[in-house]
Amino acid sequence: MHSSSLLKHLVPFITRTSQRRLAAYAQSDLVLHNDPVLPIIDFSSFASKNETNDYPRDMIEKLANACEHVGFFYAIGHGIPNELLLRTLSVTRQLFDLDSKIKNQYAARLSANSSKLNQQFRGGLARGYQSVGENVTNAKRDRHEGFDLYRDLEDNHPLRLQFNDKNLSNKKLPDYPELAQGRNPWPKEFPIFKETLTEYTAAMLRTGERVMRAIALSLNLPLNHFESTFNESFWVIRCIKYPAVHQNESKSPEYGHGCGEHSDYGWLTFVNQDPDSHNCLHVRTTDTTKATYVSADPIIVNEQIALTCNIGDILAFITNHKYRSTRHCVISPVKPARSRISTPFFFEPNLDVKLRINETTECYYGEYLTNKVRNNFNYYNDETK
């Protein structure tokens, strides 16, 4: 089905669900602004790496303003067909509909404590399936299922080979062996998942490159300034299902929201979410007097599904916090609404890029990522008790 045909069916559906979202779409005790404040930015001019092109100055200024004052924006002109975005969501929903026995064969916790990795290893750090409550934010379990994917380094990749058996005693090796040697545990019972997510990854990488070129110009840097830092991007995908809850279901001392309030610790995040997902993704505003939020609902612009994009902590670090890494959370949908599916793509630096994350700390991106991920799951927290 072509994108235009898909949208003929989607637009009325989104309109209907939008009209009843206040009654049924998400539980929240947060203070919400109703007016949409996320800017819409068209990146179609940045498909080319050509530094001699005449890039639109007004768009660059709009992007700089969004990154500096909001930290979130809607990206259009991103180059990804509607059909692929919707198919990725559909296949992800089918993945979570698999029997729990199948999903748990690929559980991330099974490889969480592996002391030695090898060429046959599947998993590593957070790769694979996570059941509801295994992901932890702000010391509370999150109400979602997840299936995390990371870039698989090739068998002969130098960053993988540096951790082979003969080098394991080398104390000068960087501290990210699980990321370099791990492999995604693709469910063999559901091969279309790997096929679709591989296609989705390739498209998202091109979009990430496109947006980073625009961000470089927005910082008054050369168009391809960042290219050498992401030419082997160690990307991350989180496939997520947020189960719907009852309206009167309150947060427990153990459980928080669908995903608790946080900022993303990487470079750029692109959120692909169900078109009927309303009042779920809440973005904190700059109001310093109280915690107020806007709902970053999915939108369609000129028959194109927009991606919700936000700045991560690393981009805030390297701009000396000129660009904002904005805190946000996901509120569970409320029955009778269906569960919410999203497949955020985290466009990240190369594994061996050196980062200065504050005035005194410098590390490889892989070490930074390892440290962050180990604080995200209760099976890592439990082993330290």
Tab-separated table of C-alpha atoms in Angstrom:
chain	number	residue	atom	x	y	z
A	1	MET	CA	0.000	0.000	0.000
A	2	HIS	CA	1.357	3.418	-0.936
A	3	SER	CA	1.899	6.130	1.687
A	4	SER	CA	-0.934	8.293	0.380
A	5	SER	CA	-3.341	5.358	0.595
A	6	LEU	CA	-2.250	4.604	4.128
A	7	LEU	CA	-2.819	8.188	5.163
A	8	LYS	CA	-6.360	8.222	3.780
A	9	HIS	CA	-7.149	5.617	6.419
A	10	LEU	CA	-4.970	7.133	9.131
A	11	VAL	CA	-6.118	10.742	9.148
A	12	PRO	CA	-9.783	10.058	10.068
A	13	PHE	CA	-8.608	7.557	12.687
A	14	ILE	CA	-6.223	10.045	14.266
A	15	THR	CA	-8.948	12.703	14.259
A	16	ARG	CA	-11.392	10.398	16.038
A	17	THR	CA	-8.905	9.282	18.658
A	18	SER	CA	-7.740	12.845	19.218
A	19	GLN	CA	-11.283	13.935	20.017
A	20	ARG	CA	-11.606	11.400	22.809
A	21	ARG	CA	-8.052	11.528	24.171
A	22	LEU	CA	-8.973	13.599	27.234
A	23	ALA	CA	-11.416	10.924	28.277
A	24	ALA	CA	-9.383	7.828	27.598
A	25	TYR	CA	-5.823	8.124	26.385
A	26	ALA	CA	-3.388	8.439	29.257
A	27	GLN	CA	-3.385	8.667	32.973
A	28	SER	CA	-1.418	11.595	34.338
A	29	ASP	CA	-1.156	13.817	37.352
A	30	LEU	CA	1.202	16.129	35.450
A	31	VAL	CA	0.357	19.721	34.568
A	32	LEU	CA	-0.084	19.911	30.795
A	33	HIS	CA	-0.094	22.819	28.363
A	34	ASN	CA	-2.626	22.246	25.589
A	35	ASP	CA	-1.064	24.481	22.945
A	36	PRO	CA	1.461	22.689	20.701
A	37	VAL	CA	4.871	24.260	21.127
A	38	LEU	CA	7.198	21.834	19.358
A	39	PRO	CA	8.509	23.430	16.165
A	40	ILE	CA	8.224	21.629	12.825
A	41	ILE	CA	11.468	21.591	10.850
A	42	ASP	CA	11.974	20.405	7.261
A	43	PHE	CA	15.325	18.663	6.640
A	44	SER	CA	14.797	17.841	2.971
A	45	SER	CA	17.526	20.308	1.921
A	46	PHE	CA	20.144	18.324	3.847
A	47	ALA	CA	19.987	15.030	1.970
A	48	SER	CA	23.226	16.060	0.238
A	49	LYS	CA	26.708	16.374	1.758
A	50	ASN	CA	27.573	19.072	-0.777
A	51	GLU	CA	29.119	21.980	1.133
A	52	THR	CA	28.602	24.344	-1.786
A	53	ASN	CA	24.801	24.070	-1.658
A	54	ASP	CA	22.782	27.095	-0.620
A	55	TYR	CA	21.110	25.881	2.552
A	56	PRO	CA	18.029	27.737	3.862
A	57	ARG	CA	19.145	30.227	6.506
A	58	ASP	CA	15.689	30.627	8.026
A	59	MET	CA	15.411	26.868	8.598
A	60	ILE	CA	18.874	26.750	10.205
A	61	GLU	CA	17.954	29.575	12.560
A	62	LYS	CA	14.681	27.843	13.422
A	63	LEU	CA	16.591	24.647	14.223
A	64	ALA	CA	19.095	26.502	16.409
A	65	ASN	CA	16.245	28.136	18.314
A	66	ALA	CA	14.498	24.776	18.810
A	67	CYS	CA	17.662	23.094	20.062
A	68	GLU	CA	18.519	25.972	22.372
A	69	HIS	CA	15.115	26.689	23.902
A	70	VAL	CA	13.019	23.524	23.523
A	71	GLY	CA	15.304	20.531	22.941
A	72	PHE	CA	12.505	18.806	20.980
A	73	PHE	CA	11.132	19.302	17.485
A	74	TYR	CA	9.144	17.515	14.786
A	75	ALA	CA	11.308	16.453	11.849
A	76	ILE	CA	9.843	16.290	8.358
A	77	GLY	CA	11.758	15.932	5.103
A	78	HIS	CA	13.568	13.101	6.884
A	79	GLY	CA	13.502	10.799	3.877
A	80	ILE	CA	11.798	7.761	5.460
A	81	PRO	CA	8.652	6.449	3.719
A	82	ASN	CA	5.464	6.365	5.775
A	83	GLU	CA	5.045	2.716	4.841
A	84	LEU	CA	8.335	1.726	6.507
A	85	LEU	CA	7.570	3.676	9.677
A	86	LEU	CA	4.135	2.063	9.999
A	87	ARG	CA	5.394	-1.402	9.090
A	88	THR	CA	8.086	-1.177	11.762
A	89	LEU	CA	5.453	-0.364	14.378
A	90	SER	CA	3.198	-3.180	13.181
A	91	VAL	CA	5.977	-5.787	13.229
A	92	THR	CA	7.072	-4.611	16.670
A	93	ARG	CA	3.535	-5.041	17.997
A	94	GLN	CA	3.506	-8.568	16.574
A	95	LEU	CA	6.813	-9.266	18.330
A	96	PHE	CA	5.354	-8.396	21.726
A	97	ASP	CA	2.269	-10.495	20.952
A	98	LEU	CA	4.470	-13.612	20.822
A	99	ASP	CA	4.145	-16.122	23.637
A	100	SER	CA	6.116	-15.108	26.730
A	101	LYS	CA	8.084	-18.373	26.568
A	102	ILE	CA	9.423	-17.365	23.171
A	103	LYS	CA	10.212	-13.793	24.209
A	104	ASN	CA	12.022	-14.907	27.337
A	105	GLN	CA	14.355	-17.104	25.311
A	106	TYR	CA	15.846	-13.811	24.135
A	107	ALA	CA	15.790	-12.008	27.476
A	108	ALA	CA	18.530	-9.465	28.069
A	109	ARG	CA	18.912	-10.654	31.670
A	110	LEU	CA	20.216	-14.038	30.454
A	111	SER	CA	23.487	-12.454	29.331
A	112	ALA	CA	23.660	-9.624	31.849
A	113	ASN	CA	26.327	-11.279	33.984
A	114	SER	CA	28.365	-13.020	31.287
A	115	SER	CA	32.010	-12.828	32.286
A	116	LYS	CA	33.350	-13.861	28.891
A	117	LEU	CA	32.063	-13.180	25.398
A	118	ASN	CA	32.971	-14.964	22.170
A	119	GLN	CA	32.129	-15.050	18.475
A	120	GLN	CA	29.005	-17.184	19.110
A	121	PHE	CA	27.705	-14.979	21.907
A	122	ARG	CA	24.181	-13.622	21.584
A	123	GLY	CA	23.124	-10.762	23.811
A	124	GLY	CA	25.424	-8.535	25.792
A	125	LEU	CA	24.583	-5.711	28.180
A	126	ALA	CA	20.943	-4.798	27.363
A	127	ARG	CA	20.466	-6.533	24.030
A	128	GLY	CA	17.224	-8.481	23.837
A	129	TYR	CA	13.870	-8.706	25.567
A	130	GLN	CA	12.887	-7.046	28.860
A	131	SER	CA	9.627	-7.774	30.644
A	132	VAL	CA	7.473	-5.148	32.355
A	133	GLY	CA	9.337	-3.695	35.322
A	134	GLU	CA	12.882	-4.713	34.375
A	135	ASN	CA	13.670	-1.226	33.118
A	136	VAL	CA	14.220	1.210	35.986
A	137	THR	CA	14.016	5.016	35.975
A	138	ASN	CA	14.471	7.175	39.068
A	139	ALA	CA	14.575	4.038	41.255
A	140	LYS	CA	11.111	2.914	40.102
A	141	ARG	CA	10.214	0.110	37.720
A	142	ASP	CA	8.849	1.271	34.361
A	143	ARG	CA	5.552	-0.075	33.038
A	144	HIS	CA	6.730	-1.298	29.663
A	145	GLU	CA	8.144	-4.239	27.765
A	146	GLY	CA	11.229	-3.674	25.653
A	147	PHE	CA	13.446	-5.320	23.066
A	148	ASP	CA	16.753	-3.499	22.675
A	149	LEU	CA	19.020	-3.651	19.645
A	150	TYR	CA	22.526	-2.266	19.193
A	151	ARG	CA	24.868	-2.132	16.264
A	152	ASP	CA	26.519	-5.511	15.659
A	153	LEU	CA	30.196	-5.060	14.860
A	154	GLU	CA	31.461	-7.237	12.030
A	155	ASP	CA	33.518	-10.340	12.914
A	156	ASN	CA	36.726	-8.725	11.654
A	157	HIS	CA	36.048	-5.261	13.064
A	158	PRO	CA	39.115	-3.952	14.963
A	159	LEU	CA	37.017	-2.907	17.961
A	160	ARG	CA	35.687	-6.466	18.264
A	161	LEU	CA	39.052	-8.127	17.683
A	162	GLN	CA	40.777	-6.062	20.372
A	163	PHE	CA	38.862	-8.086	22.967
A	164	ASN	CA	39.910	-11.521	21.712
A	165	ASP	CA	41.347	-14.087	24.128
A	166	LYS	CA	44.993	-13.111	23.753
A	167	ASN	CA	44.247	-9.508	24.711
A	168	LEU	CA	41.979	-10.108	27.706
A	169	SER	CA	44.816	-9.519	30.176
A	170	ASN	CA	45.627	-6.139	28.641
A	171	LYS	CA	44.583	-3.608	31.292
A	172	LYS	CA	44.811	-0.760	28.784
A	173	LEU	CA	41.796	-1.966	26.826
A	174	PRO	CA	38.772	0.340	26.929
A	175	ASP	CA	35.965	-0.781	29.224
A	176	TYR	CA	33.251	-1.687	26.740
A	177	PRO	CA	33.791	-5.385	25.832
A	178	GLU	CA	30.093	-6.315	26.070
A	179	LEU	CA	29.131	-3.655	23.534
A	180	ALA	CA	31.950	-4.550	21.131
A	181	GLN	CA	31.465	-8.328	21.293
A	182	GLY	CA	27.755	-8.679	21.923
A	183	ARG	CA	25.307	-9.626	19.188
A	184	ASN	CA	21.610	-8.972	18.809
A	185	PRO	CA	19.489	-12.027	19.744
A	186	TRP	CA	17.111	-11.951	16.781
A	187	PRO	CA	14.100	-14.253	17.413
A	188	LYS	CA	14.368	-17.133	14.947
A	189	GLU	CA	10.625	-17.748	15.308
A	190	PHE	CA	9.878	-14.311	13.832
A	191	PRO	CA	12.353	-13.587	11.000
A	192	ILE	CA	10.392	-10.617	9.649
A	193	PHE	CA	11.411	-8.688	12.761
A	194	LYS	CA	15.094	-8.765	11.772
A	195	GLU	CA	14.275	-8.028	8.123
A	196	THR	CA	12.145	-5.008	8.979
A	197	LEU	CA	14.359	-3.558	11.698
A	198	THR	CA	17.431	-3.887	9.469
A	199	GLU	CA	15.667	-1.838	6.791
A	200	TYR	CA	14.481	0.648	9.427
A	201	THR	CA	18.029	1.028	10.778
A	202	ALA	CA	19.507	1.843	7.381
A	203	ALA	CA	16.844	4.503	6.787
A	204	MET	CA	17.264	6.014	10.252
A	205	LEU	CA	21.038	6.237	9.863
A	206	ARG	CA	20.578	8.309	6.717
A	207	THR	CA	18.128	10.544	8.592
A	208	GLY	CA	20.550	10.963	11.495
A	209	GLU	CA	23.287	12.038	9.117
A	210	ARG	CA	20.907	14.489	7.458
A	211	VAL	CA	19.910	16.110	10.759
A	212	MET	CA	23.485	16.262	12.061
A	213	ARG	CA	24.549	18.180	8.955
A	214	ALA	CA	21.873	20.748	9.717
A	215	ILE	CA	22.889	20.885	13.379
A	216	ALA	CA	26.490	21.546	12.360
A	217	LEU	CA	25.415	24.600	10.359
A	218	SER	CA	23.153	25.722	13.203
A	219	LEU	CA	26.288	25.873	15.381
A	220	ASN	CA	28.168	27.850	12.686
A	221	LEU	CA	30.347	24.823	11.944
A	222	PRO	CA	31.156	23.273	8.532
A	223	LEU	CA	28.389	21.096	7.083
A	224	ASN	CA	30.303	17.818	7.582
A	225	HIS	CA	31.982	18.783	10.849
A	226	PHE	CA	30.600	15.807	12.814
A	227	GLU	CA	30.815	13.185	10.067
A	228	SER	CA	34.011	11.486	11.323
A	229	THR	CA	32.397	10.968	14.735
A	230	PHE	CA	29.358	9.079	13.435
A	231	ASN	CA	30.597	7.380	10.245
A	232	GLU	CA	30.357	4.087	12.178
A	233	SER	CA	27.519	5.141	14.459
A	234	PHE	CA	26.959	2.746	17.354
A	235	TRP	CA	23.213	3.159	17.067
A	236	VAL	CA	20.616	1.859	19.517
A	237	ILE	CA	16.957	0.954	18.948
A	238	ARG	CA	14.458	0.409	21.741
A	239	CYS	CA	11.325	-1.424	20.615
A	240	ILE	CA	8.790	-0.673	23.361
A	241	LYS	CA	5.262	-1.690	24.309
A	242	TYR	CA	3.446	0.367	26.943
A	243	PRO	CA	0.459	-1.689	28.185
A	244	ALA	CA	-2.784	0.194	28.728
A	245	VAL	CA	-3.881	0.585	32.356
A	246	HIS	CA	-7.165	1.249	34.121
A	247	GLN	CA	-8.034	4.861	34.852
A	248	ASN	CA	-7.999	4.290	38.624
A	249	GLU	CA	-4.727	2.393	38.598
A	250	SER	CA	-2.330	4.496	40.639
A	251	LYS	CA	1.439	4.456	40.766
A	252	SER	CA	2.722	2.081	43.391
A	253	PRO	CA	5.825	2.570	45.563
A	254	GLU	CA	7.556	0.100	43.244
A	255	TYR	CA	6.232	1.162	39.830
A	256	GLY	CA	6.280	4.567	38.161
A	257	HIS	CA	4.980	5.717	34.761
A	258	GLY	CA	5.315	3.872	31.473
A	259	CYS	CA	8.794	5.380	31.514
A	260	GLY	CA	9.857	7.751	34.276
A	261	GLU	CA	11.117	11.272	33.658
A	262	HIS	CA	14.615	11.371	32.179
A	263	SER	CA	16.802	12.971	29.550
A	264	ASP	CA	18.309	10.817	26.802
A	265	TYR	CA	21.996	10.219	27.379
A	266	GLY	CA	23.070	9.978	23.762
A	267	TRP	CA	23.299	12.267	20.753
A	268	LEU	CA	19.958	12.443	18.911
A	269	THR	CA	16.720	10.511	19.406
A	270	PHE	CA	14.102	9.927	16.702
A	271	VAL	CA	10.757	8.694	18.016
A	272	ASN	CA	8.496	6.663	15.725
A	273	GLN	CA	5.236	6.089	17.619
A	274	ASP	CA	1.749	4.740	16.996
A	275	PRO	CA	-0.324	7.337	15.084
A	276	ASP	CA	-3.106	6.970	17.675
A	277	SER	CA	-0.732	7.509	20.606
A	278	HIS	CA	-2.062	10.676	22.244
A	279	ASN	CA	-1.183	12.347	25.532
A	280	CYS	CA	1.530	9.790	26.283
A	281	LEU	CA	4.914	11.363	25.467
A	282	HIS	CA	5.228	14.338	27.836
A	283	VAL	CA	7.983	16.919	27.358
A	284	ARG	CA	8.945	19.131	30.268
A	285	THR	CA	8.828	22.865	29.558
A	286	THR	CA	11.218	25.572	30.704
A	287	ASP	CA	8.772	26.738	33.387
A	288	THR	CA	10.954	26.899	36.513
A	289	THR	CA	8.123	27.642	38.950
A	290	LYS	CA	6.486	24.207	38.587
A	291	ALA	CA	6.814	21.036	36.543
A	292	THR	CA	4.713	21.633	33.425
A	293	TYR	CA	4.627	19.562	30.275
A	294	VAL	CA	3.491	19.472	26.670
A	295	SER	CA	2.304	16.320	24.970
A	296	ALA	CA	4.401	15.453	21.915
A	297	ASP	CA	1.620	13.687	20.025
A	298	PRO	CA	2.312	12.182	16.588
A	299	ILE	CA	1.528	14.514	13.688
A	300	ILE	CA	1.259	14.315	9.912
A	301	VAL	CA	2.473	17.226	7.782
A	302	ASN	CA	1.642	17.322	4.073
A	303	GLU	CA	0.848	13.588	4.116
A	304	GLN	CA	4.181	12.807	5.769
A	305	ILE	CA	4.537	11.247	9.206
A	306	ALA	CA	6.778	13.504	11.285
A	307	LEU	CA	9.429	12.046	13.566
A	308	THR	CA	9.631	13.456	17.070
A	309	CYS	CA	13.292	14.358	17.577
A	310	ASN	CA	15.111	15.409	20.723
A	311	ILE	CA	18.597	16.439	21.747
A	312	GLY	CA	20.540	14.044	24.001
A	313	ASP	CA	22.993	14.708	26.812
A	314	ILE	CA	26.083	14.307	24.618
A	315	LEU	CA	25.035	17.078	22.267
A	316	ALA	CA	24.334	19.224	25.312
A	317	PHE	CA	27.830	18.434	26.653
A	318	ILE	CA	29.685	19.326	23.457
A	319	THR	CA	27.776	22.612	23.046
A	320	ASN	CA	28.465	23.559	26.663
A	321	HIS	CA	24.723	23.172	27.296
A	322	LYS	CA	23.783	25.778	24.712
A	323	TYR	CA	21.582	23.051	23.228
A	324	ARG	CA	19.095	21.504	25.658
A	325	SER	CA	18.713	17.867	26.549
A	326	THR	CA	15.132	18.114	27.773
A	327	ARG	CA	13.590	15.839	30.368
A	328	HIS	CA	10.529	13.864	29.332
A	329	CYS	CA	8.477	10.840	30.324
A	330	VAL	CA	5.920	8.434	28.897
A	331	ILE	CA	2.515	8.085	30.541
A	332	SER	CA	0.697	4.760	30.184
A	333	PRO	CA	-2.318	4.775	27.843
A	334	VAL	CA	-5.625	4.280	29.646
A	335	LYS	CA	-8.122	1.595	28.724
A	336	PRO	CA	-10.102	1.301	26.488
A	337	ALA	CA	-7.165	2.651	24.480
A	338	ARG	CA	-4.827	-0.014	23.172
A	339	SER	CA	-1.217	-0.417	24.252
A	340	ARG	CA	1.298	2.065	22.823
A	341	ILE	CA	4.119	0.947	20.536
A	342	SER	CA	7.170	3.071	19.825
A	343	THR	CA	10.521	2.335	18.193
A	344	PRO	CA	12.857	5.192	19.163
A	345	PHE	CA	16.121	5.241	17.238
A	346	PHE	CA	19.144	6.639	19.051
A	347	PHE	CA	21.643	8.098	16.589
A	348	GLU	CA	24.969	7.882	18.416
A	349	PRO	CA	28.697	8.483	17.942
A	350	ASN	CA	31.166	5.751	17.014
A	351	LEU	CA	32.006	3.394	19.873
A	352	ASP	CA	35.605	4.646	20.136
A	353	VAL	CA	34.891	8.393	19.978
A	354	LYS	CA	36.444	10.240	22.909
A	355	LEU	CA	33.995	12.380	24.898
A	356	ARG	CA	34.661	15.102	27.423
A	357	ILE	CA	31.451	14.935	29.421
A	358	ASN	CA	32.478	17.538	31.982
A	359	GLU	CA	35.519	19.601	32.922
A	360	THR	CA	37.352	16.682	34.506
A	361	THR	CA	36.070	13.495	32.832
A	362	GLU	CA	37.049	12.115	29.444
A	363	CYS	CA	36.109	8.643	28.228
A	364	TYR	CA	35.207	6.618	25.168
A	365	TYR	CA	31.577	6.716	24.102
A	366	GLY	CA	31.422	2.944	24.627
A	367	GLU	CA	32.479	3.356	28.269
A	368	TYR	CA	29.980	6.154	28.788
A	369	LEU	CA	27.168	4.058	27.272
A	370	THR	CA	28.077	0.981	29.319
A	371	ASN	CA	27.932	2.949	32.547
A	372	LYS	CA	24.560	4.488	31.662
A	373	VAL	CA	22.928	1.223	30.591
A	374	ARG	CA	24.042	-0.646	33.710
A	375	ASN	CA	21.950	1.767	35.776
A	376	ASN	CA	18.825	1.134	33.710
A	377	PHE	CA	17.860	-2.424	34.636
A	378	ASN	CA	16.897	-4.012	37.906
A	379	TYR	CA	18.954	-7.171	37.264
A	380	TYR	CA	22.096	-5.019	37.340
A	381	ASN	CA	20.922	-3.156	40.433
A	382	ASP	CA	20.076	-6.416	42.186
A	383	GLU	CA	23.543	-7.877	41.703
A	384	THR	CA	25.086	-5.023	43.678
A	385	LYS	CA	22.943	-5.621	46.768
